[in-house]
Amino acid sequence: MRVAALFPGQGSHAVGMGADLTAAFPEAEAVYAEAEATLPGLRALVEEGPLEALTLTANQQPALVAASVAAYRAWQAQTGLTPAFAAGHSLGEYSALVAAGALDLADALRLTRRRGELMQEAVPVGVGAMSAVMGDPDVVREVCGAVGGIVQPANFNAPTQTVISGEKAAVDAAAAELKGRGLKVIPLKVSAPFHCALMQPAQDALMPDLQATSFAPFAFPVYANVTAEANSDPGTLPDLLARQITGSVRWVETIRALADAGAEVFIEFGPGTVLTGLVKRILPEARTLNVGTAEQVRAFER
């Protein structure tokens, strides 16, 4: 069975995520212990909340890495299986790299904490905005390029779901034009306009941290957000992870590329079901599974 391991990004968090895994599997407990040793206070925040504090970008990003890696390591210990490939949505790419052995867990936790801080600081509150658009992505690209100001596709999540991001005025102008063309637009409640050119200060500031990080050989390829292509070269990771901050998440292309490479089952590791839902919209016949609880780990069938 050729498994594509998928790791979620922001929005999949919940207070208490992973608690049953840590109680049931020593491998998951070890992940949370390392997370606490690396970022003191993170474990209590995950286990007890409050949700408002956990939702803050600088907390949510490393917390989701811990929860996702804990689920993955519990599953791997239970099944003895290794994926053929992996991919992560936005910050989930860090979890995927940890799973593949290319990035140390402690380094991933520190990097995503720093990444979250920088992304939040890059744009003053109220300056940016994001909206989800339901319709033809080519129309979305065309409109974003024509309205002026900074607005661009941030996430190509599904064949007819694209998230746009940028300056609030430009996002609003694009939304008005898209609605005029018959597309549905839903404003998103976000703390900053992610994956657009406004994040350039965060990209620049994170690069020294990425360049100072030791990356290791991959146990299996990880598909990069910004290229939608398989990568097994540790030397490319500082550039790919930096570019990800301002670049689009090419999720539709990534899932199709995984299928073309021979993925037989797509497993989402961590809390929530966002990614398996997107896979079903991209590849309706695909086999998908979620592994985010102890029950799901125990019930896994090869």
Tab-separated table of C-alpha atoms in Angstrom:
chain	number	residue	atom	x	y	z
A	1	MET	CA	0.000	0.000	0.000
A	2	ARG	CA	1.511	3.306	-1.118
A	3	VAL	CA	0.565	5.886	1.496
A	4	ALA	CA	0.592	9.642	0.963
A	5	ALA	CA	0.879	11.218	4.425
A	6	LEU	CA	-0.842	14.608	4.682
A	7	PHE	CA	-0.384	17.163	7.447
A	8	PRO	CA	-2.831	20.022	8.161
A	9	GLY	CA	-2.233	23.743	8.484
A	10	GLN	CA	-3.835	26.490	10.522
A	11	GLY	CA	-7.478	26.141	11.434
A	12	SER	CA	-7.391	22.464	12.407
A	13	HIS	CA	-6.456	23.118	16.041
A	14	ALA	CA	-8.557	22.336	19.102
A	15	VAL	CA	-7.944	22.472	22.840
A	16	GLY	CA	-7.107	18.959	24.019
A	17	MET	CA	-5.904	17.719	20.645
A	18	GLY	CA	-3.672	14.690	21.019
A	19	ALA	CA	-4.496	14.039	24.687
A	20	ASP	CA	-5.843	10.543	24.067
A	21	LEU	CA	-2.826	9.758	21.892
A	22	THR	CA	-0.351	10.717	24.611
A	23	ALA	CA	-2.251	8.564	27.105
A	24	ALA	CA	-2.226	5.549	24.793
A	25	PHE	CA	1.088	5.678	22.929
A	26	PRO	CA	4.558	6.372	24.377
A	27	GLU	CA	5.651	7.707	20.970
A	28	ALA	CA	2.992	10.439	21.123
A	29	GLU	CA	3.832	11.234	24.739
A	30	ALA	CA	7.477	11.664	23.757
A	31	VAL	CA	6.493	14.214	21.097
A	32	TYR	CA	4.546	16.328	23.573
A	33	ALA	CA	7.336	16.052	26.152
A	34	GLU	CA	9.822	17.307	23.575
A	35	ALA	CA	7.456	20.106	22.588
A	36	GLU	CA	7.239	21.228	26.205
A	37	ALA	CA	11.000	21.056	26.654
A	38	THR	CA	11.505	23.091	23.485
A	39	LEU	CA	8.726	25.656	24.034
A	40	PRO	CA	7.830	25.706	27.736
A	41	GLY	CA	4.117	26.262	28.318
A	42	LEU	CA	3.021	24.941	24.931
A	43	ARG	CA	1.750	21.620	26.267
A	44	ALA	CA	-0.458	23.199	28.923
A	45	LEU	CA	-1.862	25.555	26.302
A	46	VAL	CA	-2.720	22.649	24.004
A	47	GLU	CA	-4.231	20.561	26.782
A	48	GLU	CA	-6.054	23.256	28.724
A	49	GLY	CA	-6.406	26.323	26.514
A	50	PRO	CA	-7.789	28.902	26.475
A	51	LEU	CA	-8.738	28.535	22.815
A	52	GLU	CA	-8.104	32.241	22.143
A	53	ALA	CA	-4.466	31.866	23.162
A	54	LEU	CA	-4.014	28.589	21.286
A	55	THR	CA	-5.454	30.224	18.165
A	56	LEU	CA	-2.745	32.900	18.107
A	57	THR	CA	-0.576	32.210	15.067
A	58	ALA	CA	2.653	31.920	17.045
A	59	ASN	CA	1.095	29.273	19.315
A	60	GLN	CA	-1.121	27.476	16.839
A	61	GLN	CA	1.657	26.692	14.373
A	62	PRO	CA	3.995	24.741	16.710
A	63	ALA	CA	1.000	23.210	18.500
A	64	LEU	CA	-0.262	21.730	15.251
A	65	VAL	CA	3.196	20.411	14.413
A	66	ALA	CA	3.258	18.614	17.776
A	67	ALA	CA	-0.254	17.191	17.378
A	68	SER	CA	0.346	16.023	13.818
A	69	VAL	CA	3.744	14.450	14.493
A	70	ALA	CA	2.351	12.729	17.606
A	71	ALA	CA	-0.425	11.142	15.522
A	72	TYR	CA	2.037	10.113	12.826
A	73	ARG	CA	4.521	8.518	15.213
A	74	ALA	CA	1.786	6.656	17.085
A	75	TRP	CA	0.466	5.315	13.767
A	76	GLN	CA	3.919	4.317	12.587
A	77	ALA	CA	4.668	2.511	15.856
A	78	GLN	CA	1.318	0.700	15.723
A	79	THR	CA	1.480	-0.342	12.070
A	80	GLY	CA	5.168	-0.490	11.216
A	81	LEU	CA	4.327	1.274	7.954
A	82	THR	CA	6.247	4.054	6.237
A	83	PRO	CA	4.628	6.410	3.712
A	84	ALA	CA	5.787	6.537	0.126
A	85	PHE	CA	5.423	10.340	0.077
A	86	ALA	CA	4.199	13.224	2.225
A	87	ALA	CA	2.840	16.741	1.859
A	88	GLY	CA	1.654	19.413	4.247
A	89	HIS	CA	-0.682	22.358	3.772
A	90	SER	CA	1.246	25.564	4.550
A	91	LEU	CA	2.750	25.077	8.032
A	92	GLY	CA	1.917	21.370	7.632
A	93	GLU	CA	4.940	21.142	5.353
A	94	TYR	CA	7.086	21.369	8.493
A	95	SER	CA	5.253	18.382	10.004
A	96	ALA	CA	5.757	16.475	6.754
A	97	LEU	CA	9.487	17.185	6.848
A	98	VAL	CA	9.694	15.931	10.439
A	99	ALA	CA	7.876	12.740	9.416
A	100	ALA	CA	10.335	12.271	6.548
A	101	GLY	CA	13.316	12.726	8.881
A	102	ALA	CA	14.554	15.805	7.053
A	103	LEU	CA	13.833	18.171	9.934
A	104	ASP	CA	14.323	17.616	13.659
A	105	LEU	CA	11.135	17.998	15.720
A	106	ALA	CA	12.639	20.585	18.071
A	107	ASP	CA	13.868	22.633	15.113
A	108	ALA	CA	10.419	22.440	13.500
A	109	LEU	CA	8.792	23.673	16.706
A	110	ARG	CA	11.213	26.589	17.035
A	111	LEU	CA	10.923	27.508	13.355
A	112	THR	CA	7.121	27.474	13.339
A	113	ARG	CA	6.992	29.557	16.526
A	114	ARG	CA	9.303	32.091	14.865
A	115	ARG	CA	7.390	31.832	11.585
A	116	GLY	CA	4.116	32.541	13.360
A	117	GLU	CA	5.534	35.539	15.197
A	118	LEU	CA	6.990	37.021	12.023
A	119	MET	CA	3.846	36.465	9.960
A	120	GLN	CA	1.707	38.128	12.610
A	121	GLU	CA	4.068	41.100	12.887
A	122	ALA	CA	4.490	41.606	9.132
A	123	VAL	CA	1.173	43.384	8.557
A	124	PRO	CA	-0.708	45.646	11.007
A	125	VAL	CA	-4.163	44.417	11.974
A	126	GLY	CA	-6.802	45.679	9.552
A	127	VAL	CA	-4.416	46.317	6.650
A	128	GLY	CA	-4.820	42.895	5.051
A	129	ALA	CA	-7.639	40.480	4.318
A	130	MET	CA	-8.352	37.032	2.897
A	131	SER	CA	-11.436	35.638	1.162
A	132	ALA	CA	-12.432	32.235	-0.159
A	133	VAL	CA	-13.688	32.203	-3.744
A	134	MET	CA	-15.864	29.467	-5.215
A	135	GLY	CA	-15.436	29.251	-8.961
A	136	ASP	CA	-12.969	28.941	-11.817
A	137	PRO	CA	-9.401	29.533	-10.532
A	138	ASP	CA	-8.397	31.000	-13.895
A	139	VAL	CA	-10.979	33.735	-13.410
A	140	VAL	CA	-9.611	34.335	-9.913
A	141	ARG	CA	-6.077	34.703	-11.294
A	142	GLU	CA	-7.281	37.080	-14.014
A	143	VAL	CA	-9.199	39.319	-11.627
A	144	CYS	CA	-6.381	39.443	-9.064
A	145	GLY	CA	-4.017	40.567	-11.799
A	146	ALA	CA	-6.359	43.258	-13.074
A	147	VAL	CA	-7.784	45.080	-10.042
A	148	GLY	CA	-4.570	46.759	-8.874
A	149	GLY	CA	-2.958	46.780	-5.459
A	150	ILE	CA	-1.647	43.687	-3.716
A	151	VAL	CA	-4.034	40.756	-4.038
A	152	GLN	CA	-3.152	37.253	-5.182
A	153	PRO	CA	-4.278	33.639	-4.959
A	154	ALA	CA	-2.983	32.327	-1.637
A	155	ASN	CA	-4.317	28.766	-1.596
A	156	PHE	CA	-5.501	26.636	-4.490
A	157	ASN	CA	-7.395	24.300	-2.170
A	158	ALA	CA	-9.822	22.536	-4.505
A	159	PRO	CA	-10.743	22.749	-8.192
A	160	THR	CA	-13.372	25.396	-7.448
A	161	GLN	CA	-12.072	26.822	-4.153
A	162	THR	CA	-9.298	29.410	-4.158
A	163	VAL	CA	-8.365	31.696	-1.284
A	164	ILE	CA	-7.195	35.211	-2.148
A	165	SER	CA	-5.018	37.372	0.090
A	166	GLY	CA	-3.594	40.879	0.149
A	167	GLU	CA	-4.381	44.488	0.983
A	168	LYS	CA	-7.920	44.841	2.276
A	169	ALA	CA	-8.904	47.386	-0.372
A	170	ALA	CA	-7.527	45.207	-3.161
A	171	VAL	CA	-9.153	42.050	-1.792
A	172	ASP	CA	-12.464	43.916	-1.530
A	173	ALA	CA	-12.120	45.190	-5.108
A	174	ALA	CA	-11.345	41.701	-6.374
A	175	ALA	CA	-14.279	40.288	-4.427
A	176	ALA	CA	-16.651	42.810	-5.961
A	177	GLU	CA	-15.458	41.987	-9.478
A	178	LEU	CA	-15.628	38.245	-8.843
A	179	LYS	CA	-19.168	38.523	-7.490
A	180	GLY	CA	-20.078	40.529	-10.556
A	181	ARG	CA	-18.914	37.578	-12.648
A	182	GLY	CA	-21.104	35.182	-10.717
A	183	LEU	CA	-18.543	33.691	-8.333
A	184	LYS	CA	-19.265	33.243	-4.631
A	185	VAL	CA	-16.901	35.066	-2.253
A	186	ILE	CA	-16.676	34.461	1.505
A	187	PRO	CA	-14.551	36.801	3.678
A	188	LEU	CA	-12.354	34.864	6.119
A	189	LYS	CA	-11.686	35.713	9.749
A	190	VAL	CA	-7.895	35.722	9.824
A	191	SER	CA	-5.283	37.543	11.857
A	192	ALA	CA	-3.116	38.419	8.838
A	193	PRO	CA	-3.073	38.107	5.028
A	194	PHE	CA	-1.024	34.926	4.615
A	195	HIS	CA	0.687	33.682	1.449
A	196	CYS	CA	0.900	36.994	-0.357
A	197	ALA	CA	3.494	39.686	-1.062
A	198	LEU	CA	2.643	41.534	2.170
A	199	MET	CA	4.418	38.686	3.982
A	200	GLN	CA	7.778	39.595	2.400
A	201	PRO	CA	9.178	41.014	5.677
A	202	ALA	CA	8.399	37.696	7.386
A	203	GLN	CA	10.020	35.750	4.558
A	204	ASP	CA	13.175	37.853	4.729
A	205	ALA	CA	13.391	37.638	8.511
A	206	LEU	CA	12.892	33.863	8.654
A	207	MET	CA	15.540	33.068	6.049
A	208	PRO	CA	18.530	33.354	8.452
A	209	ASP	CA	16.833	30.912	10.829
A	210	LEU	CA	16.211	28.481	7.982
A	211	GLN	CA	19.775	28.793	6.730
A	212	ALA	CA	21.090	28.092	10.235
A	213	THR	CA	19.001	24.904	10.544
A	214	SER	CA	20.533	21.495	9.896
A	215	PHE	CA	18.422	19.478	7.463
A	216	ALA	CA	18.942	15.738	7.006
A	217	PRO	CA	18.389	13.210	4.199
A	218	PHE	CA	14.757	12.367	3.427
A	219	ALA	CA	13.308	8.928	4.221
A	220	PHE	CA	10.740	9.618	1.490
A	221	PRO	CA	9.934	12.600	-0.767
A	222	VAL	CA	7.943	15.587	0.488
A	223	TYR	CA	5.954	17.622	-2.016
A	224	ALA	CA	6.697	21.335	-1.624
A	225	ASN	CA	3.867	23.861	-1.454
A	226	VAL	CA	5.446	26.339	-3.833
A	227	THR	CA	6.379	23.855	-6.566
A	228	ALA	CA	3.815	21.042	-6.118
A	229	GLU	CA	6.728	18.710	-6.893
A	230	ALA	CA	8.467	15.945	-4.970
A	231	ASN	CA	11.586	17.021	-3.136
A	232	SER	CA	14.304	14.911	-1.521
A	233	ASP	CA	17.128	17.459	-1.460
A	234	PRO	CA	17.811	18.923	2.007
A	235	GLY	CA	19.817	21.731	0.445
A	236	THR	CA	16.721	23.222	-1.185
A	237	LEU	CA	14.677	23.503	2.015
A	238	PRO	CA	15.675	26.990	3.229
A	239	ASP	CA	14.654	28.472	-0.120
A	240	LEU	CA	11.447	26.425	-0.465
A	241	LEU	CA	10.269	27.105	3.080
A	242	ALA	CA	11.052	30.816	2.815
A	243	ARG	CA	9.265	31.206	-0.528
A	244	GLN	CA	6.264	29.403	0.920
A	245	ILE	CA	5.509	32.403	3.151
A	246	THR	CA	4.675	34.702	0.218
A	247	GLY	CA	3.857	32.016	-2.360
A	248	SER	CA	0.637	30.186	-3.153
A	249	VAL	CA	-0.170	26.812	-1.625
A	250	ARG	CA	-0.610	24.686	-4.749
A	251	TRP	CA	-2.680	21.982	-3.080
A	252	VAL	CA	-4.733	20.859	-6.085
A	253	GLU	CA	-1.591	20.268	-8.140
A	254	THR	CA	0.088	18.548	-5.200
A	255	ILE	CA	-2.701	16.021	-4.672
A	256	ARG	CA	-2.909	15.266	-8.376
A	257	ALA	CA	0.866	14.831	-8.518
A	258	LEU	CA	0.738	12.398	-5.594
A	259	ALA	CA	-1.933	10.378	-7.365
A	260	ASP	CA	0.119	10.364	-10.562
A	261	ALA	CA	3.118	9.121	-8.543
A	262	GLY	CA	1.105	6.129	-7.373
A	263	ALA	CA	-0.446	7.135	-4.038
A	264	GLU	CA	-3.133	4.575	-3.161
A	265	VAL	CA	-4.413	6.051	0.080
A	266	PHE	CA	-4.240	9.589	1.473
A	267	ILE	CA	-3.952	9.732	5.269
A	268	GLU	CA	-4.376	12.994	7.165
A	269	PHE	CA	-2.361	12.948	10.407
A	270	GLY	CA	-3.495	15.247	13.178
A	271	PRO	CA	-6.698	16.964	14.265
A	272	GLY	CA	-9.538	17.678	11.875
A	273	THR	CA	-10.566	16.424	8.464
A	274	VAL	CA	-9.881	19.469	6.292
A	275	LEU	CA	-7.327	17.859	4.005
A	276	THR	CA	-9.170	14.596	3.398
A	277	GLY	CA	-12.197	16.711	2.512
A	278	LEU	CA	-10.143	18.629	-0.029
A	279	VAL	CA	-8.700	15.407	-1.462
A	280	LYS	CA	-12.240	14.127	-2.085
A	281	ARG	CA	-13.042	17.336	-3.950
A	282	ILE	CA	-9.901	17.010	-6.065
A	283	LEU	CA	-10.050	13.218	-6.592
A	284	PRO	CA	-13.585	12.016	-5.814
A	285	GLU	CA	-12.618	8.337	-6.088
A	286	ALA	CA	-9.557	8.595	-3.833
A	287	ARG	CA	-9.272	6.491	-0.693
A	288	THR	CA	-8.815	8.739	2.336
A	289	LEU	CA	-8.338	8.120	6.054
A	290	ASN	CA	-7.924	10.287	9.131
A	291	VAL	CA	-5.508	9.445	11.926
A	292	GLY	CA	-5.814	11.945	14.741
A	293	THR	CA	-7.066	9.954	17.727
A	294	ALA	CA	-6.011	6.836	19.586
A	295	GLU	CA	-9.132	5.057	18.352
A	296	GLN	CA	-8.261	5.872	14.745
A	297	VAL	CA	-4.713	4.588	15.222
A	298	ARG	CA	-5.939	1.310	16.732
A	299	ALA	CA	-8.610	0.861	14.077
A	300	PHE	CA	-6.232	1.356	11.153
A	301	GLU	CA	-6.432	-1.391	8.566
A	302	ARG	CA	-3.698	-1.895	6.050
